[in-house]
mmCIF file of C-alpha atoms in Angstrom:
data_model
loop_
_atom_site.group_PDB
_atom_site.id
_atom_site.type_symbol
_atom_site.label_atom_id
_atom_site.label_comp_id
_atom_site.label_asym_id
_atom_site.label_seq_id
_atom_site.Cartn_x
_atom_site.Cartn_y
_atom_site.Cartn_z
ATOM 1 C CA MET A 12 0.000 0.000 0.000
ATOM 2 C CA LYS A 13 1.152 3.524 -0.817
ATOM 3 C CA LYS A 14 0.637 6.597 1.213
ATOM 4 C CA LEU A 15 0.598 10.175 0.245
ATOM 5 C CA SER A 16 3.426 12.036 1.965
ATOM 6 C CA ILE A 17 2.356 15.171 3.853
ATOM 7 C CA PHE A 18 3.757 18.502 2.540
ATOM 8 C CA LEU A 19 2.857 22.196 2.489
ATOM 9 C CA LEU A 20 1.148 23.442 -0.689
ATOM 10 C CA ALA A 21 1.643 27.004 -1.926
ATOM 11 C CA ILE A 22 -0.140 28.801 -4.735
ATOM 12 C CA VAL A 23 1.802 31.318 -6.822
ATOM 13 C CA SER A 24 -0.458 34.349 -7.403
ATOM 14 C CA PHE A 25 -4.029 35.615 -7.330
ATOM 15 C CA ALA A 26 -5.437 37.237 -10.490
ATOM 16 C CA GLY A 27 -8.761 38.665 -11.558
ATOM 17 C CA ILE A 28 -10.546 41.386 -9.614
ATOM 18 C CA ASN A 29 -14.269 42.149 -9.901
ATOM 19 C CA ALA A 30 -16.090 45.058 -8.304
ATOM 20 C CA CYS A 31 -19.892 44.950 -8.119
ATOM 21 C CA SER A 32 -22.591 47.080 -6.589
ATOM 22 C CA SER A 33 -25.808 45.807 -5.059
ATOM 23 C CA ASP A 34 -29.318 47.221 -5.216
ATOM 24 C CA ASP A 35 -28.751 49.055 -1.928
ATOM 25 C CA ASP A 36 -25.780 50.948 -3.424
ATOM 26 C CA VAL A 37 -23.157 49.252 -1.279
ATOM 27 C CA VAL A 38 -20.010 49.236 -3.412
ATOM 28 C CA PHE A 39 -16.892 47.161 -2.770
ATOM 29 C CA VAL A 40 -13.650 48.658 -4.076
ATOM 30 C CA ALA A 41 -10.657 46.383 -4.215
ATOM 31 C CA GLN A 42 -7.223 47.757 -3.484
ATOM 32 C CA PRO A 43 -4.972 44.703 -3.632
ATOM 33 C CA ASP A 44 -1.226 44.806 -3.344
ATOM 34 C CA THR A 45 0.232 45.834 -6.690
ATOM 35 C CA GLU A 46 2.416 42.731 -6.754
ATOM 36 C CA GLY A 47 -0.456 40.376 -6.026
ATOM 37 C CA ILE A 48 -0.725 37.846 -3.209
ATOM 38 C CA ALA A 49 2.480 36.295 -1.917
ATOM 39 C CA PHE A 50 2.263 32.665 -0.814
ATOM 40 C CA THR A 51 4.452 31.290 1.879
ATOM 41 C CA SER A 52 5.443 27.688 1.235
ATOM 42 C CA SER A 53 6.555 25.273 -1.450
ATOM 43 C CA VAL A 54 4.572 22.626 -3.301
ATOM 44 C CA ALA A 55 5.106 18.869 -3.526
ATOM 45 C CA ASN A 56 4.235 17.796 -7.059
ATOM 46 C CA ASN A 57 4.048 14.009 -6.917
ATOM 47 C CA TYR A 58 1.449 12.041 -4.975
ATOM 48 C CA VAL A 59 0.753 8.328 -4.557
ATOM 49 C CA LEU A 60 -2.827 7.844 -3.341
ATOM 50 C CA THR A 61 -4.205 4.763 -1.619
ATOM 51 C CA ALA A 62 -7.616 4.125 -0.110
ATOM 52 C CA ALA A 63 -5.936 3.000 3.104
ATOM 53 C CA THR A 64 -4.781 6.586 3.722
ATOM 54 C CA ASN A 65 -8.063 8.343 2.779
ATOM 55 C CA ASP A 66 -8.275 10.188 6.103
ATOM 56 C CA ASN A 67 -4.675 11.379 6.036
ATOM 57 C CA VAL A 68 -3.835 14.997 5.274
ATOM 58 C CA ALA A 69 -2.541 15.118 1.720
ATOM 59 C CA GLU A 70 -1.505 18.773 1.532
ATOM 60 C CA ARG A 71 -1.929 21.914 3.563
ATOM 61 C CA PHE A 72 -2.601 24.903 1.319
ATOM 62 C CA VAL A 73 -1.001 28.059 2.703
ATOM 63 C CA TRP A 74 -1.501 31.631 1.468
ATOM 64 C CA ASN A 75 -1.257 35.125 2.929
ATOM 65 C CA ASP A 76 -4.254 37.256 3.851
ATOM 66 C CA VAL A 77 -6.194 39.159 1.187
ATOM 67 C CA ASP A 78 -7.034 42.800 1.912
ATOM 68 C CA PHE A 79 -10.052 44.053 -0.041
ATOM 69 C CA SER A 80 -9.910 47.355 1.894
ATOM 70 C CA THR A 81 -13.568 47.018 2.859
ATOM 71 C CA PRO A 82 -15.200 46.484 6.266
ATOM 72 C CA THR A 83 -16.237 42.918 5.462
ATOM 73 C CA THR A 84 -15.108 39.381 6.127
ATOM 74 C CA VAL A 85 -12.945 37.501 3.634
ATOM 75 C CA THR A 86 -13.551 33.825 2.902
ATOM 76 C CA TYR A 87 -11.133 31.517 1.106
ATOM 77 C CA GLU A 88 -12.474 28.694 -1.055
ATOM 78 C CA VAL A 89 -10.112 25.903 -2.142
ATOM 79 C CA GLN A 90 -11.136 24.424 -5.491
ATOM 80 C CA GLY A 91 -9.937 21.255 -7.201
ATOM 81 C CA SER A 92 -10.513 20.182 -10.784
ATOM 82 C CA ALA A 93 -9.568 17.556 -13.334
ATOM 83 C CA SER A 94 -9.372 20.378 -15.889
ATOM 84 C CA GLU A 95 -6.915 23.268 -15.960
ATOM 85 C CA SER A 96 -9.753 25.551 -17.073
ATOM 86 C CA PHE A 97 -11.793 24.669 -13.958
ATOM 87 C CA GLU A 98 -14.870 24.327 -16.131
ATOM 88 C CA ASP A 99 -15.992 21.768 -13.573
ATOM 89 C CA PHE A 100 -14.559 21.721 -10.067
ATOM 90 C CA ILE A 101 -15.251 20.612 -6.526
ATOM 91 C CA VAL A 102 -14.950 22.825 -3.475
ATOM 92 C CA ALA A 103 -12.536 21.115 -1.119
ATOM 93 C CA GLY A 104 -13.570 23.483 1.654
ATOM 94 C CA THR A 105 -13.852 27.085 2.799
ATOM 95 C CA THR A 106 -12.112 28.920 5.607
ATOM 96 C CA ARG A 107 -11.440 32.383 6.966
ATOM 97 C CA GLU A 108 -7.903 31.351 7.856
ATOM 98 C CA ASN A 109 -4.985 31.552 5.434
ATOM 99 C CA ASN A 110 -4.451 27.813 5.237
ATOM 100 C CA MET A 111 -6.497 24.641 4.811
ATOM 101 C CA ALA A 112 -5.721 20.932 4.814
ATOM 102 C CA VAL A 113 -6.946 18.650 2.005
ATOM 103 C CA ASN A 114 -7.142 14.911 2.648
ATOM 104 C CA VAL A 115 -6.283 11.954 0.435
ATOM 105 C CA ALA A 116 -9.944 11.104 -0.199
ATOM 106 C CA THR A 117 -10.479 14.479 -1.891
ATOM 107 C CA LEU A 118 -7.497 13.944 -4.184
ATOM 108 C CA ARG A 119 -8.719 10.452 -5.030
ATOM 109 C CA ASP A 120 -12.158 11.816 -5.976
ATOM 110 C CA LEU A 121 -10.521 14.313 -8.313
ATOM 111 C CA ALA A 122 -8.249 11.631 -9.733
ATOM 112 C CA GLU A 123 -11.287 9.560 -10.651
ATOM 113 C CA ASP A 124 -12.856 12.639 -12.290
ATOM 114 C CA ALA A 125 -9.657 12.947 -14.331
ATOM 115 C CA GLY A 126 -10.135 9.397 -15.615
ATOM 116 C CA LEU A 127 -7.567 7.661 -13.421
ATOM 117 C CA ASP A 128 -8.344 4.182 -12.158
ATOM 118 C CA ASN A 129 -6.660 1.452 -10.146
ATOM 119 C CA ASP A 130 -7.629 -1.569 -12.219
ATOM 120 C CA PRO A 131 -5.895 -4.593 -10.645
ATOM 121 C CA THR A 132 -5.540 -6.177 -14.091
ATOM 122 C CA THR A 133 -3.288 -3.309 -15.170
ATOM 123 C CA PRO A 134 0.370 -4.049 -14.389
ATOM 124 C CA GLU A 135 1.302 -0.357 -14.040
ATOM 125 C CA PRO A 136 -0.209 2.246 -11.699
ATOM 126 C CA SER A 137 -2.560 4.801 -13.228
ATOM 127 C CA THR A 138 -1.120 8.322 -13.411
ATOM 128 C CA GLY A 139 -2.537 11.713 -14.308
ATOM 129 C CA ILE A 140 -2.825 15.398 -13.416
ATOM 130 C CA ILE A 141 -5.263 17.350 -11.256
ATOM 131 C CA TYR A 142 -5.350 21.064 -10.418
ATOM 132 C CA PHE A 143 -5.979 23.245 -7.392
ATOM 133 C CA ARG A 144 -6.545 26.961 -6.934
ATOM 134 C CA VAL A 145 -7.817 29.294 -4.218
ATOM 135 C CA ARG A 146 -10.622 31.826 -4.535
ATOM 136 C CA ALA A 147 -10.927 34.671 -2.028
ATOM 137 C CA TYR A 148 -14.194 36.556 -1.782
ATOM 138 C CA ALA A 149 -15.599 39.338 0.344
ATOM 139 C CA GLY A 150 -18.928 39.252 2.113
ATOM 140 C CA ASN A 151 -21.466 36.460 1.839
ATOM 141 C CA ASN A 152 -20.677 35.152 -1.673
ATOM 142 C CA GLY A 153 -23.829 36.723 -3.114
ATOM 143 C CA GLY A 154 -24.439 38.292 -6.518
ATOM 144 C CA ASN A 155 -22.208 41.310 -5.880
ATOM 145 C CA THR A 156 -19.234 39.402 -4.562
ATOM 146 C CA LEU A 157 -15.767 40.877 -4.823
ATOM 147 C CA GLU A 158 -13.229 38.119 -5.447
ATOM 148 C CA GLN A 159 -9.685 37.195 -6.366
ATOM 149 C CA ILE A 160 -8.721 33.833 -7.878
ATOM 150 C CA SER A 161 -5.249 32.317 -7.991
ATOM 151 C CA GLY A 162 -3.679 30.557 -10.921
ATOM 152 C CA PRO A 163 -3.767 26.740 -10.863
ATOM 153 C CA VAL A 164 -1.236 24.469 -9.249
ATOM 154 C CA VAL A 165 -0.462 21.192 -11.025
ATOM 155 C CA LEU A 166 -0.442 17.954 -9.015
ATOM 156 C CA ASN A 167 0.906 14.746 -10.527
ATOM 157 C CA ILE A 168 -1.176 11.844 -9.205
ATOM 158 C CA THR A 169 -0.521 8.109 -9.096
ATOM 159 C CA LEU A 170 -3.153 5.536 -8.159
ATOM 160 C CA PRO A 171 -1.557 2.133 -7.427
ATOM 161 C CA GLU A 172 -3.219 -1.167 -8.197
ATOM 162 C CA ALA A 173 -6.458 -1.821 -6.344
ATOM 163 C CA GLU A 174 -5.714 -2.492 -2.717
ATOM 164 C CA GLY A 175 -7.064 -5.351 -0.698
ATOM 165 C CA GLU A 176 -7.991 -7.572 -3.671
ATOM 166 C CA GLU A 177 -5.153 -9.967 -3.025
ATOM 167 C CA ASP A 178 -5.176 -9.471 0.760
ATOM 168 C CA GLU A 179 -8.808 -10.549 1.019
ATOM 169 C CA ASP A 180 -7.821 -13.933 -0.438
ATOM 170 C CA LEU A 181 -5.121 -14.619 2.155
ATOM 171 C CA PRO A 182 -5.882 -17.605 4.376
ATOM 172 C CA LYS A 183 -7.517 -16.591 7.644
ATOM 173 C CA LEU A 184 -8.431 -18.111 10.960
ATOM 174 C CA TYR A 185 -10.975 -16.661 13.377
ATOM 175 C CA VAL A 186 -10.751 -16.218 17.143
ATOM 176 C CA VAL A 187 -14.043 -16.579 19.060
ATOM 177 C CA GLY A 188 -14.739 -16.664 22.774
ATOM 178 C CA ASN A 189 -16.346 -15.114 25.812
ATOM 179 C CA PHE A 190 -14.725 -11.706 25.113
ATOM 180 C CA LEU A 191 -16.427 -10.713 21.838
ATOM 181 C CA ALA A 192 -19.296 -8.675 23.284
ATOM 182 C CA ALA A 193 -17.253 -6.854 25.934
ATOM 183 C CA SER A 194 -14.556 -6.018 23.384
ATOM 184 C CA GLY A 195 -16.823 -4.518 20.748
ATOM 185 C CA TYR A 196 -16.707 -7.367 18.214
ATOM 186 C CA GLY A 197 -20.208 -8.822 18.480
ATOM 187 C CA THR A 198 -21.884 -11.799 20.152
ATOM 188 C CA ASP A 199 -19.853 -14.099 22.406
ATOM 189 C CA TRP A 200 -18.891 -17.402 20.793
ATOM 190 C CA SER A 201 -20.393 -16.342 17.435
ATOM 191 C CA ALA A 202 -18.489 -17.704 14.444
ATOM 192 C CA THR A 203 -19.661 -14.834 12.243
ATOM 193 C CA ASP A 204 -18.228 -12.318 14.738
ATOM 194 C CA GLY A 205 -14.877 -14.094 15.013
ATOM 195 C CA VAL A 206 -11.799 -11.853 14.967
ATOM 196 C CA PRO A 207 -9.616 -12.670 11.935
ATOM 197 C CA ILE A 208 -5.919 -13.467 12.022
ATOM 198 C CA ALA A 209 -4.129 -13.997 8.714
ATOM 199 C CA ALA A 210 -1.280 -15.899 7.094
ATOM 200 C CA GLU A 211 1.446 -13.941 5.337
ATOM 201 C CA ALA A 212 0.798 -15.757 2.056
ATOM 202 C CA GLU A 213 -1.047 -18.678 0.497
ATOM 203 C CA GLY A 214 0.362 -21.946 1.817
ATOM 204 C CA ASN A 215 1.914 -20.316 4.900
ATOM 205 C CA THR A 216 0.849 -22.096 8.094
ATOM 206 C CA ALA A 217 1.830 -19.225 10.429
ATOM 207 C CA TYR A 218 -0.995 -16.801 11.245
ATOM 208 C CA GLU A 219 -1.018 -13.589 13.274
ATOM 209 C CA GLY A 220 -3.305 -10.736 14.251
ATOM 210 C CA PHE A 221 -4.248 -8.495 17.157
ATOM 211 C CA VAL A 222 -7.240 -9.370 19.346
ATOM 212 C CA TYR A 223 -8.697 -7.305 22.190
ATOM 213 C CA MET A 224 -9.965 -9.469 25.051
ATOM 214 C CA ASN A 225 -11.684 -7.097 27.451
ATOM 215 C CA VAL A 226 -12.775 -9.561 30.142
ATOM 216 C CA ASP A 227 -11.163 -10.700 33.381
ATOM 217 C CA ALA A 228 -10.721 -14.350 32.392
ATOM 218 C CA PRO A 229 -10.752 -14.777 28.587
ATOM 219 C CA GLN A 230 -11.535 -18.115 26.994
ATOM 220 C CA PHE A 231 -11.403 -18.718 23.249
ATOM 221 C CA LYS A 232 -11.024 -21.130 20.376
ATOM 222 C CA ILE A 233 -9.555 -20.880 16.874
ATOM 223 C CA LEU A 234 -11.928 -21.508 13.948
ATOM 224 C CA GLN A 235 -11.075 -22.526 10.400
ATOM 225 C CA THR A 236 -13.968 -20.441 9.053
ATOM 226 C CA ASN A 237 -16.264 -17.664 10.258
ATOM 227 C CA GLU A 238 -19.321 -19.750 9.358
ATOM 228 C CA ASN A 239 -19.209 -22.620 11.854
ATOM 229 C CA PHE A 240 -17.126 -24.504 14.430
ATOM 230 C CA ASP A 241 -16.099 -27.370 12.120
ATOM 231 C CA GLY A 242 -12.471 -28.336 12.782
ATOM 232 C CA ASN A 243 -12.110 -25.820 15.629
ATOM 233 C CA LEU A 244 -8.845 -25.745 17.546
ATOM 234 C CA GLY A 245 -8.576 -25.501 21.321
ATOM 235 C CA ASP A 246 -5.861 -25.886 23.909
ATOM 236 C CA ALA A 247 -4.425 -29.373 24.390
ATOM 237 C CA GLY A 248 -4.705 -29.061 28.166
ATOM 238 C CA ASP A 249 -7.266 -30.587 30.488
ATOM 239 C CA THR A 250 -9.384 -27.654 31.714
ATOM 240 C CA ASP A 251 -11.085 -24.675 30.108
ATOM 241 C CA GLY A 252 -9.091 -21.462 30.305
ATOM 242 C CA VAL A 253 -5.702 -23.185 30.376
ATOM 243 C CA TYR A 254 -2.747 -21.847 28.367
ATOM 244 C CA THR A 255 -0.237 -24.486 27.307
ATOM 245 C CA GLY A 256 0.707 -23.020 23.915
ATOM 246 C CA THR A 257 -0.279 -26.295 22.212
ATOM 247 C CA LEU A 258 -3.416 -26.817 20.114
ATOM 248 C CA GLU A 259 -5.589 -29.784 19.292
ATOM 249 C CA SER A 260 -8.982 -30.327 17.707
ATOM 250 C CA PRO A 261 -11.367 -29.817 19.338
ATOM 251 C CA GLY A 262 -9.468 -29.275 22.601
ATOM 252 C CA VAL A 263 -10.636 -27.272 25.607
ATOM 253 C CA ASN A 264 -11.202 -23.521 25.635
ATOM 254 C CA ALA A 265 -7.842 -21.771 25.531
ATOM 255 C CA GLY A 266 -6.886 -18.962 27.912
ATOM 256 C CA THR A 267 -4.265 -16.230 28.178
ATOM 257 C CA PRO A 268 -0.795 -16.697 29.702
ATOM 258 C CA ASP A 269 -1.689 -15.033 33.019
ATOM 259 C CA GLY A 270 -5.452 -15.623 32.847
ATOM 260 C CA THR A 271 -6.293 -11.929 32.425
ATOM 261 C CA GLY A 272 -7.599 -9.803 29.569
ATOM 262 C CA GLY A 273 -5.752 -7.350 27.372
ATOM 263 C CA TYR A 274 -4.805 -6.418 23.812
ATOM 264 C CA TYR A 275 -2.961 -9.440 22.437
ATOM 265 C CA LEU A 276 -0.836 -10.297 19.440
ATOM 266 C CA VAL A 277 -2.107 -13.802 18.642
ATOM 267 C CA SER A 278 0.219 -16.120 16.702
ATOM 268 C CA VAL A 279 -0.905 -19.557 15.513
ATOM 269 C CA ASP A 280 0.922 -22.259 13.556
ATOM 270 C CA THR A 281 -1.535 -24.777 12.109
ATOM 271 C CA GLU A 282 1.219 -27.217 11.128
ATOM 272 C CA ALA A 283 3.079 -27.246 14.437
ATOM 273 C CA LEU A 284 -0.251 -26.892 16.307
ATOM 274 C CA THR A 285 1.113 -24.167 18.540
ATOM 275 C CA TYR A 286 -0.125 -20.744 19.576
ATOM 276 C CA GLU A 287 1.301 -17.766 21.446
ATOM 277 C CA LEU A 288 -0.280 -14.678 23.008
ATOM 278 C CA THR A 289 1.717 -11.511 23.664
ATOM 279 C CA GLU A 290 -0.085 -8.779 25.573
ATOM 280 C CA THR A 291 0.684 -5.326 24.159
ATOM 281 C CA SER A 292 0.158 -1.669 24.998
ATOM 282 C CA TRP A 293 1.302 0.811 22.345
ATOM 283 C CA GLY A 294 3.056 4.151 22.314
ATOM 284 C CA VAL A 295 5.157 6.389 20.076
ATOM 285 C CA ILE A 296 8.840 7.100 20.527
ATOM 286 C CA GLY A 297 11.431 9.159 18.667
ATOM 287 C CA ASN A 298 13.181 12.515 18.469
ATOM 288 C CA ALA A 299 10.025 14.010 16.927
ATOM 289 C CA THR A 300 8.162 13.348 20.204
ATOM 290 C CA PRO A 301 8.426 15.352 23.469
ATOM 291 C CA SER A 302 10.394 12.623 25.280
ATOM 292 C CA GLY A 303 12.746 11.815 22.381
ATOM 293 C CA TRP A 304 14.224 8.356 22.122
ATOM 294 C CA ASP A 305 14.387 7.997 25.899
ATOM 295 C CA SER A 306 10.779 6.978 26.603
ATOM 296 C CA ASP A 307 7.422 6.317 24.964
ATOM 297 C CA THR A 308 4.372 8.549 24.838
ATOM 298 C CA ASP A 309 1.486 6.177 25.566
ATOM 299 C CA MET A 310 -1.429 5.742 23.169
ATOM 300 C CA THR A 311 -5.059 4.965 24.118
ATOM 301 C CA TYR A 312 -7.131 2.158 22.616
ATOM 302 C CA ASP A 313 -10.699 2.814 21.419
ATOM 303 C CA PRO A 314 -12.792 -0.368 21.006
ATOM 304 C CA ALA A 315 -15.366 1.510 18.882
ATOM 305 C CA THR A 316 -12.825 2.285 16.158
ATOM 306 C CA GLN A 317 -10.441 -0.580 17.007
ATOM 307 C CA THR A 318 -7.559 1.884 16.876
ATOM 308 C CA TRP A 319 -4.896 3.332 19.161
ATOM 309 C CA SER A 320 -4.391 7.115 19.170
ATOM 310 C CA VAL A 321 -2.541 9.949 20.861
ATOM 311 C CA THR A 322 -2.514 13.735 20.448
ATOM 312 C CA LEU A 323 0.804 15.430 21.135
ATOM 313 C CA ASP A 324 3.241 18.093 19.970
ATOM 314 C CA LEU A 325 5.751 16.921 17.366
ATOM 315 C CA THR A 326 8.839 18.599 15.959
ATOM 316 C CA GLU A 327 9.812 18.566 12.302
ATOM 317 C CA GLN A 328 12.052 15.590 11.525
ATOM 318 C CA GLU A 329 13.113 13.960 8.287
ATOM 319 C CA ALA A 330 12.969 10.177 7.910
ATOM 320 C CA THR A 331 14.631 7.799 7.864
ATOM 321 C CA GLU A 332 17.358 8.855 10.284
ATOM 322 C CA ASN A 333 14.910 10.813 12.455
ATOM 323 C CA GLY A 334 11.210 10.924 13.294
ATOM 324 C CA PHE A 335 9.210 8.448 15.354
ATOM 325 C CA LYS A 336 8.097 4.806 15.516
ATOM 326 C CA PHE A 337 5.402 2.774 17.234
ATOM 327 C CA ARG A 338 6.557 0.548 20.089
ATOM 328 C CA ALA A 339 4.831 -2.010 22.305
ATOM 329 C CA ASN A 340 5.356 -2.366 26.035
ATOM 330 C CA ASP A 341 8.103 0.313 26.268
ATOM 331 C CA ALA A 342 10.549 -2.097 24.653
ATOM 332 C CA TRP A 343 12.025 -2.841 21.232
ATOM 333 C CA THR A 344 10.816 -6.440 21.085
ATOM 334 C CA LEU A 345 7.819 -5.287 19.008
ATOM 335 C CA ASP A 346 8.127 -2.053 17.042
ATOM 336 C CA LEU A 347 6.471 -0.843 13.852
ATOM 337 C CA GLY A 348 7.794 1.575 11.238
ATOM 338 C CA ASP A 349 7.038 2.647 7.679
ATOM 339 C CA THR A 350 9.806 1.455 5.364
ATOM 340 C CA ASP A 351 8.148 2.586 2.118
ATOM 341 C CA ALA A 352 6.625 5.840 3.470
ATOM 342 C CA ASP A 353 3.249 4.616 2.204
ATOM 343 C CA GLY A 354 1.092 4.552 5.330
ATOM 344 C CA SER A 355 1.560 0.820 5.879
ATOM 345 C CA LEU A 356 3.590 -0.542 8.768
ATOM 346 C CA GLU A 357 6.158 -3.288 9.066
ATOM 347 C CA PHE A 358 7.750 -4.794 12.133
ATOM 348 C CA ALA A 359 11.174 -3.145 12.622
ATOM 349 C CA GLY A 360 10.359 -0.762 9.752
ATOM 350 C CA ASP A 361 11.934 2.663 9.179
ATOM 351 C CA ASN A 362 11.338 5.827 11.177
ATOM 352 C CA ILE A 363 8.363 8.007 10.205
ATOM 353 C CA GLY A 364 9.087 11.660 9.416
ATOM 354 C CA VAL A 365 7.165 14.770 10.514
ATOM 355 C CA PRO A 366 6.760 17.567 7.906
ATOM 356 C CA GLU A 367 6.636 20.527 10.324
ATOM 357 C CA ASP A 368 6.367 21.457 13.980
ATOM 358 C CA GLY A 369 2.851 21.326 15.390
ATOM 359 C CA ASN A 370 0.213 19.532 17.378
ATOM 360 C CA TYR A 371 -0.752 16.201 15.781
ATOM 361 C CA THR A 372 -3.109 13.299 16.288
ATOM 362 C CA ILE A 373 -1.485 9.960 15.482
ATOM 363 C CA THR A 374 -3.667 6.883 14.932
ATOM 364 C CA LEU A 375 -2.477 3.279 14.841
ATOM 365 C CA ASP A 376 -4.748 0.684 13.210
ATOM 366 C CA LEU A 377 -3.874 -2.962 13.864
ATOM 367 C CA SER A 378 -7.373 -4.297 13.193
ATOM 368 C CA ASN A 379 -6.641 -5.720 9.726
ATOM 369 C CA PRO A 380 -4.336 -8.720 10.305
ATOM 370 C CA GLY A 381 -0.986 -8.329 8.571
ATOM 371 C CA GLN A 382 -2.067 -5.039 6.959
ATOM 372 C CA TYR A 383 -1.201 -2.598 9.702
ATOM 373 C CA LYS A 384 -1.462 1.128 9.017
ATOM 374 C CA TYR A 385 -1.391 4.540 10.648
ATOM 375 C CA SER A 386 -2.340 8.169 10.050
ATOM 376 C CA ILE A 387 -0.843 11.441 11.249
ATOM 377 C CA SER A 388 -2.950 14.604 11.082
ATOM 378 C CA LYS A 389 -2.030 18.118 12.130
ATOM 379 C CA ASN A 390 -4.616 19.783 14.367
#
């Protein structure tokens, strides 16, 4: 999966001034700077867009204030189009500030308007161009609106092959037990509500995935399918709730290593008939974070979204030498980084960079087994 890197977007100049009068003889007179509007940051031209990063900030448009020399409010409207002429366009948003973030989903919508696709039968990614500009207007955007419109900025877009097509076909097992309802998954012991864990590839007998067991004494089994209990695997011990690390069919209900609940990395080998549970609590660490590389900043788990998140101040850092990573249990036994800078995570992957100083919300999503991802959004 590919992720759009986060950069600042600047627009070169505003052009086009209209003065109109209304029926009540209120007249707006524009007195813009003779050199036009100066914008304050550079533009990243190349973008790789994936559905997995739809909620991520793609670009932050930054411009300086417009002075219409009238006692009225000024609103800025960010427009995107598949055509340089902006014959048809979408409004990405409006603001009275001099900057606005645009997310990946908006760019993907425009890319589709431009005729790009992500056909999985096509060996090469689909590429194309989309355009953005900013319109500033005075007052309430009525029939006598005074406005200035910038020239367009060109964005080169790449849509990779359709995501998830191949991943959906990976072999999966399903974890069911007495924890499903309390953990936000569904009905206890329901095969259809089983939590999936996945193999790395077809024919691989090693499965893994993260499962939240929010009860005091979890008990569970491993199912071959999310339709029924045929061929279910349980612990090879003698009593329900035991944890021996060995599986048999049907076996007794398995438990956790210390008999308590938590957020577990579940690993199963269907050939060796073994399983392992590692309880985890996640945080971020790195020289982009307030505590540097010395200690983690803890994240909080939300069962409703099945994600971990934290809001904190970050400093600008460039990957891969600097930045931050995700780490479990305040140790380096389990850590996740982004080697390809695409929004997907790998164990022991590279550091993740931060584009500029600011307050950010970081989200970690481990709910899709083997397809772990994150987002970082400036507040």
